[in-house]
Tab-separated table of C-alpha atoms in Angstrom:
chain	number	residue	atom	x	y	z
Z	971	UNK	CA	65.651	160.270	116.319
Z	972	UNK	CA	65.884	161.960	112.991
Z	973	UNK	CA	69.606	162.099	113.023
Z	974	UNK	CA	69.728	158.368	113.791
Z	975	UNK	CA	67.308	157.526	110.946
Z	976	UNK	CA	69.544	159.789	108.653
Z	977	UNK	CA	72.568	157.927	109.645
Z	978	UNK	CA	70.976	154.623	108.958
Z	979	UNK	CA	69.789	155.792	105.633
Z	980	UNK	CA	73.248	156.965	104.709
Z	981	UNK	CA	74.851	153.650	105.836
Z	982	UNK	CA	72.265	151.721	103.918
Z	983	UNK	CA	72.889	153.791	100.796
Z	984	UNK	CA	76.680	153.355	101.177
Z	985	UNK	CA	76.279	149.436	101.541
Z	986	UNK	CA	74.086	149.468	98.373
Z	987	UNK	CA	76.575	151.518	96.433
Z	988	UNK	CA	79.480	149.259	97.586
Z	989	UNK	CA	77.458	146.208	96.685
Z	990	UNK	CA	76.822	147.457	93.144
Z	991	UNK	CA	80.503	148.206	92.725
Z	992	UNK	CA	81.324	144.775	94.070
Z	993	UNK	CA	79.423	143.216	91.208
Z	994	UNK	CA	81.610	144.701	88.631
Z	995	UNK	CA	84.749	143.961	90.597
Z	996	UNK	CA	83.656	140.242	90.597
Z	997	UNK	CA	83.099	140.310	86.812
Z	998	UNK	CA	86.513	141.951	86.420
Z	999	UNK	CA	88.043	139.351	88.594
Z	1000	UNK	CA	86.749	136.433	86.542
Z	1001	UNK	CA	87.836	138.188	83.390
Z	1002	UNK	CA	91.312	138.655	84.782
Z	1003	UNK	CA	91.566	134.907	85.694
Z	1004	UNK	CA	90.482	134.026	82.174
Z	1005	UNK	CA	93.197	136.237	80.621
Z	1006	UNK	CA	95.849	134.838	82.838
Z	1007	UNK	CA	94.735	131.218	82.131
Z	1008	UNK	CA	94.720	131.989	78.362
Z	1009	UNK	CA	98.314	133.047	78.477
Z	1010	UNK	CA	99.417	130.012	80.511
Z	1011	UNK	CA	97.518	127.618	78.230
Z	1012	UNK	CA	99.015	129.281	75.081
Z	1013	UNK	CA	102.580	128.495	76.263
Z	1014	UNK	CA	104.337	125.831	74.316
Z	1015	UNK	CA	105.184	124.083	77.530
Z	1016	UNK	CA	101.547	123.552	78.131
Z	1017	UNK	CA	101.073	121.076	75.198
Z	1018	UNK	CA	102.253	117.622	74.382
Z	1019	UNK	CA	103.607	118.668	71.026
Z	1020	UNK	CA	105.671	121.518	72.549
Z	1021	UNK	CA	103.901	123.981	70.129
Z	1022	UNK	CA	101.503	126.744	71.241
Z	1023	UNK	CA	97.823	126.143	70.379
Z	1024	UNK	CA	97.523	129.887	69.770
Z	1025	UNK	CA	96.128	132.502	72.101
Z	1026	UNK	CA	92.587	132.442	70.650
Z	1027	UNK	CA	92.114	128.732	71.168
Z	1028	UNK	CA	93.701	129.143	74.621
Z	1029	UNK	CA	91.335	132.023	75.441
Z	1030	UNK	CA	88.294	129.811	74.453
Z	1031	UNK	CA	89.575	126.919	76.648
Z	1032	UNK	CA	90.294	129.275	79.532
Z	1033	UNK	CA	86.893	130.828	79.398
Z	1034	UNK	CA	85.280	127.461	79.242
Z	1035	UNK	CA	87.246	126.364	82.330
Z	1036	UNK	CA	86.811	129.469	84.459
Z	1037	UNK	CA	83.123	129.607	83.575
Z	1038	UNK	CA	82.949	125.872	84.385
Z	1039	UNK	CA	81.260	125.142	81.014
Z	1040	UNK	CA	83.283	122.292	79.260
Z	1041	UNK	CA	82.966	123.457	75.689
Z	1042	UNK	CA	86.338	122.808	74.036
Z	1043	UNK	CA	88.118	123.439	70.696
Z	1044	UNK	CA	91.005	121.216	71.592
Z	1045	UNK	CA	90.889	117.704	73.091
Z	1046	UNK	CA	92.043	118.129	76.647
Z	1047	UNK	CA	93.781	114.827	77.066
Z	1048	UNK	CA	95.619	114.669	73.709
Z	1049	UNK	CA	96.441	118.338	73.427
Z	1050	UNK	CA	97.634	119.344	76.923
Z	1051	UNK	CA	100.412	117.788	79.029
Z	1052	UNK	CA	100.614	117.626	82.788
Z	1053	UNK	CA	101.412	121.295	83.213
Z	1054	UNK	CA	98.480	122.281	80.954
Z	1055	UNK	CA	96.108	120.001	82.727
Z	1056	UNK	CA	97.109	121.209	86.132
Z	1057	UNK	CA	96.448	124.777	84.791
Z	1058	UNK	CA	93.003	123.738	83.644
Z	1059	UNK	CA	92.333	122.074	87.066
Z	1060	UNK	CA	93.219	125.281	88.924
Z	1061	UNK	CA	91.061	127.393	86.486
Z	1062	UNK	CA	88.140	125.047	87.038
Z	1063	UNK	CA	88.539	125.210	90.805
Z	1064	UNK	CA	88.858	129.002	90.756
Z	1065	UNK	CA	85.871	129.342	88.537
Z	1066	UNK	CA	83.672	126.963	90.542
Z	1067	UNK	CA	84.283	128.442	93.905
Z	1068	UNK	CA	84.853	131.963	92.870
Z	1069	UNK	CA	88.051	133.996	93.122
Z	1070	UNK	CA	86.860	135.788	96.337
Z	1071	UNK	CA	86.845	132.540	98.131
Z	1072	UNK	CA	90.539	131.975	97.405
Z	1073	UNK	CA	91.435	135.663	97.947
Z	1074	UNK	CA	89.892	135.493	101.428
Z	1075	UNK	CA	91.779	132.316	102.188
Z	1076	UNK	CA	95.066	134.007	101.171
Z	1077	UNK	CA	94.216	136.983	103.421
Z	1078	UNK	CA	93.786	134.612	106.325
Z	1079	UNK	CA	97.076	132.867	105.565
Z	1080	UNK	CA	98.909	136.221	105.822
Z	1081	UNK	CA	97.033	137.102	108.974
Z	1082	UNK	CA	94.900	139.936	107.642
Z	1083	UNK	CA	91.222	140.455	108.189
Z	1084	UNK	CA	88.885	141.190	105.374
Z	1085	UNK	CA	87.925	144.823	104.996
Z	1086	UNK	CA	84.235	145.980	104.714
Z	1087	UNK	CA	84.648	146.287	100.956
Z	1088	UNK	CA	86.194	142.882	100.692
Z	1089	UNK	CA	83.241	141.513	102.748
Z	1090	UNK	CA	80.816	143.113	100.388
Z	1091	UNK	CA	82.660	141.334	97.555
Z	1092	UNK	CA	82.290	138.029	99.403
Z	1093	UNK	CA	78.656	138.767	100.012
Z	1094	UNK	CA	77.922	139.423	96.435
Z	1095	UNK	CA	79.927	136.475	95.120
Z	1096	UNK	CA	77.908	134.073	97.322
Z	1097	UNK	CA	74.644	135.834	96.914
Z	1098	UNK	CA	74.269	136.453	100.688
Z	1099	UNK	CA	72.176	139.222	102.344
Z	1100	UNK	CA	74.331	140.398	105.209
Z	1101	UNK	CA	78.010	141.141	105.665
Z	1102	UNK	CA	78.487	139.514	109.053
Z	1103	UNK	CA	80.402	136.294	109.379
Z	1104	UNK	CA	81.570	136.412	105.848
Z	1105	UNK	CA	85.065	135.061	106.582
Z	1106	UNK	CA	83.682	132.099	108.573
Z	1107	UNK	CA	81.322	131.375	105.666
Z	1108	UNK	CA	84.199	131.331	103.248
Z	1109	UNK	CA	85.961	128.854	105.377
Z	1110	UNK	CA	82.971	126.644	105.510
Z	1111	UNK	CA	82.477	126.897	101.769
Z	1112	UNK	CA	86.095	125.995	101.047
Z	1113	UNK	CA	86.156	123.204	103.617
Z	1114	UNK	CA	82.947	121.700	102.353
Z	1115	UNK	CA	83.937	121.899	98.618
Z	1116	UNK	CA	87.316	120.270	99.339
Z	1117	UNK	CA	85.798	117.578	101.540
Z	1118	UNK	CA	83.228	116.661	98.832
Z	1119	UNK	CA	85.906	116.675	96.131
Z	1120	UNK	CA	88.150	114.447	98.306
Z	1121	UNK	CA	85.401	111.943	98.763
Z	1122	UNK	CA	84.701	111.962	95.106
Z	1123	UNK	CA	88.356	111.555	94.165
Z	1124	UNK	CA	88.511	108.481	96.512
Z	1125	UNK	CA	85.521	106.850	94.976
Z	1126	UNK	CA	86.811	107.506	91.450
Z	1127	UNK	CA	90.242	106.024	92.486
Z	1128	UNK	CA	88.643	102.619	92.890
Z	1129	UNK	CA	88.140	102.676	89.137
Z	1130	UNK	CA	90.823	104.863	87.814
Z	1131	UNK	CA	93.954	103.566	89.693
Z	1132	UNK	CA	93.455	100.011	88.659
Z	1133	UNK	CA	92.935	101.052	85.086
Z	1134	UNK	CA	95.626	103.877	84.692
Z	1135	UNK	CA	98.117	103.029	87.410
Z	1136	UNK	CA	98.765	104.772	90.809
Z	1137	UNK	CA	99.972	108.126	89.848
Z	1138	UNK	CA	97.969	108.758	86.618
Z	1139	UNK	CA	94.908	107.166	88.268
Z	1140	UNK	CA	95.227	109.380	91.328
Z	1141	UNK	CA	95.503	112.511	89.177
Z	1142	UNK	CA	92.595	111.439	87.043
Z	1143	UNK	CA	90.491	110.853	90.204
Z	1144	UNK	CA	91.285	114.383	91.500
Z	1145	UNK	CA	90.789	116.135	88.196
Z	1146	UNK	CA	87.433	114.512	87.450
Z	1147	UNK	CA	86.182	115.024	91.045
Z	1148	UNK	CA	86.909	118.746	90.825
Z	1149	UNK	CA	85.429	118.911	87.255
Z	1150	UNK	CA	82.284	117.072	88.405
Z	1151	UNK	CA	81.733	119.150	91.629
Z	1152	UNK	CA	82.406	122.417	89.834
Z	1153	UNK	CA	80.010	121.249	87.102
Z	1154	UNK	CA	82.734	121.850	84.474
Z	1155	UNK	CA	82.613	118.701	82.330
Z	1156	UNK	CA	86.294	118.593	81.358
Z	1157	UNK	CA	87.745	115.164	81.089
Z	1158	UNK	CA	91.005	113.401	80.402
Z	1159	UNK	CA	89.944	110.320	78.527
Z	1160	UNK	CA	90.736	111.633	75.121
Z	1161	UNK	CA	89.139	111.827	71.705
Z	1162	UNK	CA	86.249	113.971	73.071
Z	1163	UNK	CA	84.887	110.731	74.704
Z	1164	UNK	CA	83.914	112.072	78.036
Z	1165	UNK	CA	82.467	109.271	80.214
Z	1166	UNK	CA	81.241	107.065	77.356
Z	1167	UNK	CA	83.624	104.288	78.300
Z	1168	UNK	CA	82.006	104.097	81.722
Z	1169	UNK	CA	78.352	104.235	80.518
Z	1170	UNK	CA	77.499	101.001	82.479
Z	1171	UNK	CA	79.799	101.637	85.453
Z	1172	UNK	CA	77.469	102.252	88.411
Z	1173	UNK	CA	80.257	103.508	90.708
Z	1174	UNK	CA	81.675	106.128	88.261
Z	1175	UNK	CA	78.184	107.255	87.069
Z	1176	UNK	CA	76.711	107.693	90.581
Z	1177	UNK	CA	79.940	109.295	92.033
Z	1178	UNK	CA	79.847	111.864	89.096
Z	1179	UNK	CA	76.114	112.484	89.506
Z	1180	UNK	CA	76.342	112.933	93.242
Z	1181	UNK	CA	79.276	115.447	92.744
Z	1182	UNK	CA	77.236	117.298	90.100
Z	1183	UNK	CA	74.137	117.502	92.170
Z	1184	UNK	CA	75.924	118.603	95.371
Z	1185	UNK	CA	77.878	121.199	93.494
Z	1186	UNK	CA	74.663	122.422	91.644
Z	1187	UNK	CA	72.523	122.824	94.629
Z	1188	UNK	CA	74.374	125.838	95.916
Z	1189	UNK	CA	76.327	126.514	99.061
Z	1190	UNK	CA	73.332	128.322	100.710
Z	1191	UNK	CA	71.270	125.258	100.294
Z	1192	UNK	CA	74.030	122.919	101.652
Z	1193	UNK	CA	74.527	125.083	104.684
Z	1194	UNK	CA	70.815	125.223	105.306
Z	1195	UNK	CA	70.614	121.446	105.044
Z	1196	UNK	CA	73.522	121.166	107.541
Z	1197	UNK	CA	71.880	123.583	109.995
Z	1198	UNK	CA	68.573	121.800	109.828
Z	1199	UNK	CA	69.695	119.303	112.454
Z	1200	UNK	CA	70.053	122.176	114.880
Z	1201	UNK	CA	67.207	124.406	113.763
Z	1202	UNK	CA	64.719	121.882	112.401
Z	1203	UNK	CA	63.805	124.308	109.756
Z	1204	UNK	CA	64.516	124.872	106.063
Z	1205	UNK	CA	64.496	128.257	104.431
Z	1206	UNK	CA	62.129	128.999	101.489
Z	1207	UNK	CA	64.964	129.102	98.990
Z	1208	UNK	CA	66.095	125.599	100.070
Z	1209	UNK	CA	62.561	124.279	99.678
Z	1210	UNK	CA	62.127	125.852	96.280
Z	1211	UNK	CA	65.610	124.658	95.006
Z	1212	UNK	CA	65.077	121.084	96.260
Z	1213	UNK	CA	61.602	120.777	94.803
Z	1214	UNK	CA	62.366	122.395	91.452
Z	1215	UNK	CA	65.758	120.724	91.037
Z	1216	UNK	CA	64.194	117.311	91.823
Z	1217	UNK	CA	61.339	117.888	89.444
Z	1218	UNK	CA	63.661	118.860	86.602
Z	1219	UNK	CA	65.797	115.764	87.264
Z	1220	UNK	CA	62.784	113.522	87.081
Z	1221	UNK	CA	61.294	115.166	84.010
Z	1222	UNK	CA	64.671	114.991	82.239
Z	1223	UNK	CA	65.015	111.309	83.019
Z	1224	UNK	CA	61.581	110.385	82.043
Z	1225	UNK	CA	61.660	112.505	78.829
Z	1226	UNK	CA	65.108	111.065	77.787
Z	1227	UNK	CA	63.742	107.548	78.199
Z	1228	UNK	CA	60.674	108.338	76.136
Z	1229	UNK	CA	62.455	110.206	73.296
Z	1230	UNK	CA	65.574	107.992	73.015
Z	1231	UNK	CA	64.321	104.566	74.003
Z	1232	UNK	CA	64.234	103.195	70.456
Z	1233	UNK	CA	67.067	105.426	68.994
Z	1234	UNK	CA	69.859	102.891	68.136
Z	1235	UNK	CA	72.480	105.714	68.306
Z	1236	UNK	CA	71.780	106.479	71.920
Z	1237	UNK	CA	69.684	104.230	74.139
Z	1238	UNK	CA	68.157	101.862	71.686
Z	1239	UNK	CA	70.907	99.216	71.729
Z	1240	UNK	CA	71.536	99.217	75.379
Z	1241	UNK	CA	70.301	96.620	77.934
Z	1242	UNK	CA	67.651	97.882	80.290
Z	1243	UNK	CA	69.966	98.696	83.258
Z	1244	UNK	CA	72.248	100.788	81.080
Z	1245	UNK	CA	69.375	102.557	79.455
Z	1246	UNK	CA	67.991	103.676	82.877
Z	1247	UNK	CA	71.489	104.584	84.011
Z	1248	UNK	CA	72.341	106.520	80.886
Z	1249	UNK	CA	69.048	108.409	80.806
Z	1250	UNK	CA	69.449	109.387	84.503
Z	1251	UNK	CA	72.987	110.551	83.818
Z	1252	UNK	CA	71.811	112.598	80.876
Z	1253	UNK	CA	69.210	114.307	83.061
Z	1254	UNK	CA	71.758	115.182	85.705
Z	1255	UNK	CA	74.384	116.395	83.298
Z	1256	UNK	CA	71.893	118.813	81.707
Z	1257	UNK	CA	71.859	120.639	85.111
Z	1258	UNK	CA	75.079	122.326	83.791
Z	1259	UNK	CA	77.604	119.466	84.275
Z	1260	UNK	CA	78.842	118.825	80.674
Z	1261	UNK	CA	79.858	115.172	80.947
Z	1262	UNK	CA	78.059	112.708	78.683
Z	1263	UNK	CA	77.717	108.933	78.389
Z	1264	UNK	CA	75.672	108.893	75.236
Z	1265	UNK	CA	76.365	110.575	71.782
Z	1266	UNK	CA	74.889	113.983	72.138
Z	1267	UNK	CA	74.957	114.520	68.321
Z	1268	UNK	CA	72.625	111.455	67.771
Z	1269	UNK	CA	69.898	112.773	70.074
Z	1270	UNK	CA	66.635	113.323	68.259
Z	1271	UNK	CA	65.512	116.916	67.538
Z	1272	UNK	CA	62.760	116.790	70.145
Z	1273	UNK	CA	65.331	115.699	72.694
Z	1274	UNK	CA	67.756	118.491	71.806
Z	1275	UNK	CA	64.962	121.078	72.087
Z	1276	UNK	CA	63.950	119.859	75.573
Z	1277	UNK	CA	67.630	119.529	76.574
Z	1278	UNK	CA	68.228	123.144	75.508
Z	1279	UNK	CA	65.413	124.348	77.715
Z	1280	UNK	CA	66.772	122.374	80.665
Z	1281	UNK	CA	70.313	123.729	79.996
Z	1282	UNK	CA	68.939	127.267	79.811
Z	1283	UNK	CA	67.428	126.803	83.305
Z	1284	UNK	CA	70.780	125.876	84.793
Z	1285	UNK	CA	71.614	125.189	88.391
Z	1286	UNK	CA	70.911	126.897	91.701
Z	1287	UNK	CA	71.993	130.399	92.956
Z	1288	UNK	CA	75.421	130.610	94.563
Z	1289	UNK	CA	76.332	127.259	93.144
Z	1290	UNK	CA	79.127	126.040	90.811
Z	1291	UNK	CA	76.672	126.006	87.862
Z	1292	UNK	CA	75.305	128.739	85.517
Z	1293	UNK	CA	72.116	129.362	83.664
Z	1294	UNK	CA	69.205	131.581	84.750
Z	1295	UNK	CA	68.850	129.359	87.818
Z	1296	UNK	CA	66.105	127.084	88.927
Z	1297	UNK	CA	64.729	129.532	91.509
Z	1298	UNK	CA	64.170	132.113	88.720
Z	1299	UNK	CA	62.141	129.657	86.603
Z	1300	UNK	CA	60.220	128.556	89.825
Z	1301	UNK	CA	59.371	132.209	90.662
Z	1302	UNK	CA	57.945	132.687	87.196
Z	1303	UNK	CA	55.944	129.518	87.230
Z	1304	UNK	CA	54.519	130.461	90.709
Z	1305	UNK	CA	53.547	133.852	89.202
Z	1306	UNK	CA	51.781	132.140	86.375
Z	1307	UNK	CA	49.938	129.905	88.676
Z	1308	UNK	CA	48.765	132.920	90.735
Z	1309	UNK	CA	47.436	134.494	87.521
Z	1310	UNK	CA	45.734	131.477	86.433
Z	1311	UNK	CA	43.990	130.898	89.811
Z	1312	UNK	CA	43.074	134.602	90.130
Z	1313	UNK	CA	44.969	134.860	93.412
Z	1314	UNK	CA	46.232	138.172	94.977
Z	1315	UNK	CA	49.762	137.009	96.059
Z	1316	UNK	CA	52.385	134.549	95.168
Z	1317	UNK	CA	52.732	131.859	97.777
Z	1318	UNK	CA	55.079	128.912	98.085
Z	1319	UNK	CA	55.409	126.620	101.104
Z	1320	UNK	CA	53.203	129.060	103.149
Z	1321	UNK	CA	55.419	132.010	102.402
Z	1322	UNK	CA	54.727	134.934	100.136
Z	1323	UNK	CA	57.023	135.963	97.358
Z	1324	UNK	CA	57.334	139.765	96.658
Z	1325	UNK	CA	56.459	141.236	93.267
Z	1326	UNK	CA	59.971	142.669	93.095
Z	1327	UNK	CA	61.430	139.150	92.889
Z	1328	UNK	CA	58.992	138.367	90.068
Z	1329	UNK	CA	60.065	141.390	88.118
Z	1330	UNK	CA	63.733	140.570	88.521
Z	1331	UNK	CA	63.178	136.923	87.546
Z	1332	UNK	CA	61.327	137.997	84.401
Z	1333	UNK	CA	64.167	140.387	83.621
Z	1334	UNK	CA	66.910	137.864	83.997
Z	1335	UNK	CA	65.020	135.272	81.933
Z	1336	UNK	CA	64.083	137.644	79.102
Z	1337	UNK	CA	67.671	139.096	78.893
Z	1338	UNK	CA	69.213	135.587	78.808
Z	1339	UNK	CA	66.583	134.401	76.377
Z	1340	UNK	CA	67.516	137.282	74.034
Z	1341	UNK	CA	71.047	136.481	74.213
Z	1342	UNK	CA	70.340	132.826	73.368
Z	1343	UNK	CA	68.083	133.927	70.480
Z	1344	UNK	CA	70.666	136.366	69.040
Z	1345	UNK	CA	73.493	133.785	69.349
Z	1346	UNK	CA	71.510	130.996	67.736
Z	1347	UNK	CA	70.225	133.135	64.833
Z	1348	UNK	CA	73.552	134.845	64.164
Z	1349	UNK	CA	75.675	131.533	64.123
Z	1350	UNK	CA	73.091	129.845	62.045
Z	1351	UNK	CA	73.395	132.710	59.451
Z	1352	UNK	CA	77.241	132.598	59.667
Z	1353	UNK	CA	77.386	128.850	59.313
Z	1354	UNK	CA	74.359	127.603	57.428
Z	1355	UNK	CA	75.998	124.132	57.124
Z	1356	UNK	CA	75.147	123.512	60.787
Z	1357	UNK	CA	71.720	122.179	61.732
Z	1358	UNK	CA	69.573	124.919	63.455
Z	1359	UNK	CA	68.673	122.523	66.298
Z	1360	UNK	CA	72.425	121.747	66.903
Z	1361	UNK	CA	73.267	125.405	66.989
Z	1362	UNK	CA	70.480	126.106	69.536
Z	1363	UNK	CA	71.748	123.130	71.550
Z	1364	UNK	CA	75.338	124.611	71.404
Z	1365	UNK	CA	74.173	128.148	72.413
Z	1366	UNK	CA	71.934	126.849	75.283
Z	1367	UNK	CA	74.946	124.888	76.455
Z	1368	UNK	CA	76.913	128.036	76.628
Z	1369	UNK	CA	74.228	130.106	78.296
Z	1370	UNK	CA	73.732	127.414	80.983
Z	1371	UNK	CA	77.474	126.747	81.174
Z	1372	UNK	CA	76.783	123.072	80.634
Z	1373	UNK	CA	79.374	122.049	78.013
Z	1374	UNK	CA	77.702	119.280	75.912
Z	1375	UNK	CA	77.881	119.773	72.132
Z	1376	UNK	CA	76.088	118.292	69.255
Z	1377	UNK	CA	78.638	119.020	66.544
Z	1378	UNK	CA	81.875	119.920	68.424
Z	1379	UNK	CA	82.860	123.442	69.163
Z	1380	UNK	CA	85.994	122.962	67.124
Z	1381	UNK	CA	83.761	123.389	64.028
Z	1382	UNK	CA	82.791	126.944	64.903
Z	1383	UNK	CA	84.173	129.800	62.834
Z	1384	UNK	CA	86.132	132.644	64.562
Z	1385	UNK	CA	83.116	135.038	64.938
Z	1386	UNK	CA	81.026	132.167	66.217
Z	1387	UNK	CA	83.693	131.252	68.791
Z	1388	UNK	CA	83.849	134.864	69.964
Z	1389	UNK	CA	80.044	134.785	70.465
Z	1390	UNK	CA	80.308	131.562	72.482
Z	1391	UNK	CA	83.140	132.933	74.517
Z	1392	UNK	CA	81.007	136.044	75.440
Z	1393	UNK	CA	77.982	133.747	76.095
Z	1394	UNK	CA	79.832	131.517	78.408
Z	1395	UNK	CA	81.068	134.497	80.381
Z	1396	UNK	CA	77.440	135.843	80.475
Z	1397	UNK	CA	76.155	132.536	81.586
Z	1398	UNK	CA	78.451	132.363	84.532
Z	1399	UNK	CA	78.474	136.065	85.491
Z	1400	UNK	CA	75.679	137.706	83.563
Z	1401	UNK	CA	72.350	136.453	85.008
Z	1402	UNK	CA	73.774	136.714	88.582
Z	1403	UNK	CA	75.139	140.268	87.722
Z	1404	UNK	CA	71.902	141.397	86.192
Z	1405	UNK	CA	69.937	139.984	89.174
Z	1406	UNK	CA	72.178	141.799	91.660
Z	1407	UNK	CA	72.120	145.055	89.735
Z	1408	UNK	CA	68.303	144.987	89.579
Z	1409	UNK	CA	68.239	144.202	93.251
Z	1410	UNK	CA	70.446	147.112	94.158
Z	1411	UNK	CA	68.082	149.350	92.220
Z	1412	UNK	CA	65.052	148.425	94.248
Z	1413	UNK	CA	65.699	151.405	96.629
Z	1414	UNK	CA	66.223	153.891	93.809
Z	1415	UNK	CA	64.389	157.223	93.922
Z	1416	UNK	CA	60.775	156.852	92.624
Z	1417	UNK	CA	59.450	159.167	89.989
Z	1418	UNK	CA	58.079	162.401	91.331
Z	1419	UNK	CA	54.945	162.093	89.119
Z	1420	UNK	CA	52.525	159.185	89.478
Z	1421	UNK	CA	50.762	158.875	86.049
Z	1422	UNK	CA	47.116	157.581	85.737
Z	1423	UNK	CA	46.815	153.937	84.961
Z	1424	UNK	CA	46.194	152.790	81.444
Z	1425	UNK	CA	44.661	149.705	79.942
Z	1426	UNK	CA	46.418	147.308	77.645
Z	1427	UNK	CA	44.706	144.169	76.151
Z	1428	UNK	CA	46.538	140.876	76.925
Z	1429	UNK	CA	45.648	137.665	75.042
């Protein structure tokens, strides 16, 4: 019996060590894709002018694409030709689904099964618990993503093909369907216009919003919703994601209406129907999408502050979006409710939540918040000509991998751009990596000495 327990302990420790290593392999994989993308985008054959945009601008663009952010220093439509746009499309797809998804698909094509270490990589990239059935899960993720993107492309085609012609319209439909599902926010309409030309178009708006929401909910939630027909049960994470995500969408919609209703530069001059549609789209895009139908620079300071908080929250775990994730904020709010009510445990939907999850949620939020604070203060000091609220808006957009900007990322100086590049990478990889590292340390050896409890005054 003791030998069996020892073998189990060793196997568990080995899996934990492999999982911790997998985290860094995933980060290195994303970094490698970014570097390859930057080289391709820097080639003269990637631009309409036939001249290189320079490696640094290409690095910023590649990082934004792989981290599915959408912040740009060069206008996508007028700078890049078809080759450059296809490279961006591939980078967005790779960044949205994760390179391990595509690596597993390639292994299957050549007839090789994934090893244990590769299954651990898949587990960590999708934020799963076990290692069984990882290949079938990858197939389902890929099939689901491509199916949703195909549906979105078909719906977009009803507008884009009549407007741009069959070939260009078809490519535009595919590009924007992938960009929307992956919550990337890149567009091909030119002059940094995003979807402002389609502000009143119900089909384009609701197609984009549907794609954004489906991509932002996370593959675990989508699979749980699919399995509900058979099991009749939803897991706790799904319930928390749906309730929190829905509450944030409703709050963003109502607040945008209240703050921008009379603003002539955003909603003020629009008819009632377009006001409601634009406010709803603004709330959805702040969930890490990056498209916009109103002028983000013209939003009032109060709106930018609230928008920054919403962008900082981000999307759901194991989704195509970034940020600290809605479940993280939900767990913190539940812990606050427990403290206020004087309860002994955190309960949600008749299920208890461990204190370890609360500690991890607090750590992820505080670390991401510290990065946001350092970025905002540093860039404000480096470029005092920029309004502080606009800088906060930009940095929150990078942390949450959203992609909306109040002054245009092209106006950032070199050091500021480097900080945004690192922040976009952290926003896509950092919070997840930090959470997983903390998770793998939960079984660490405890201190040999238990010290007496001390008292600290709070409040």
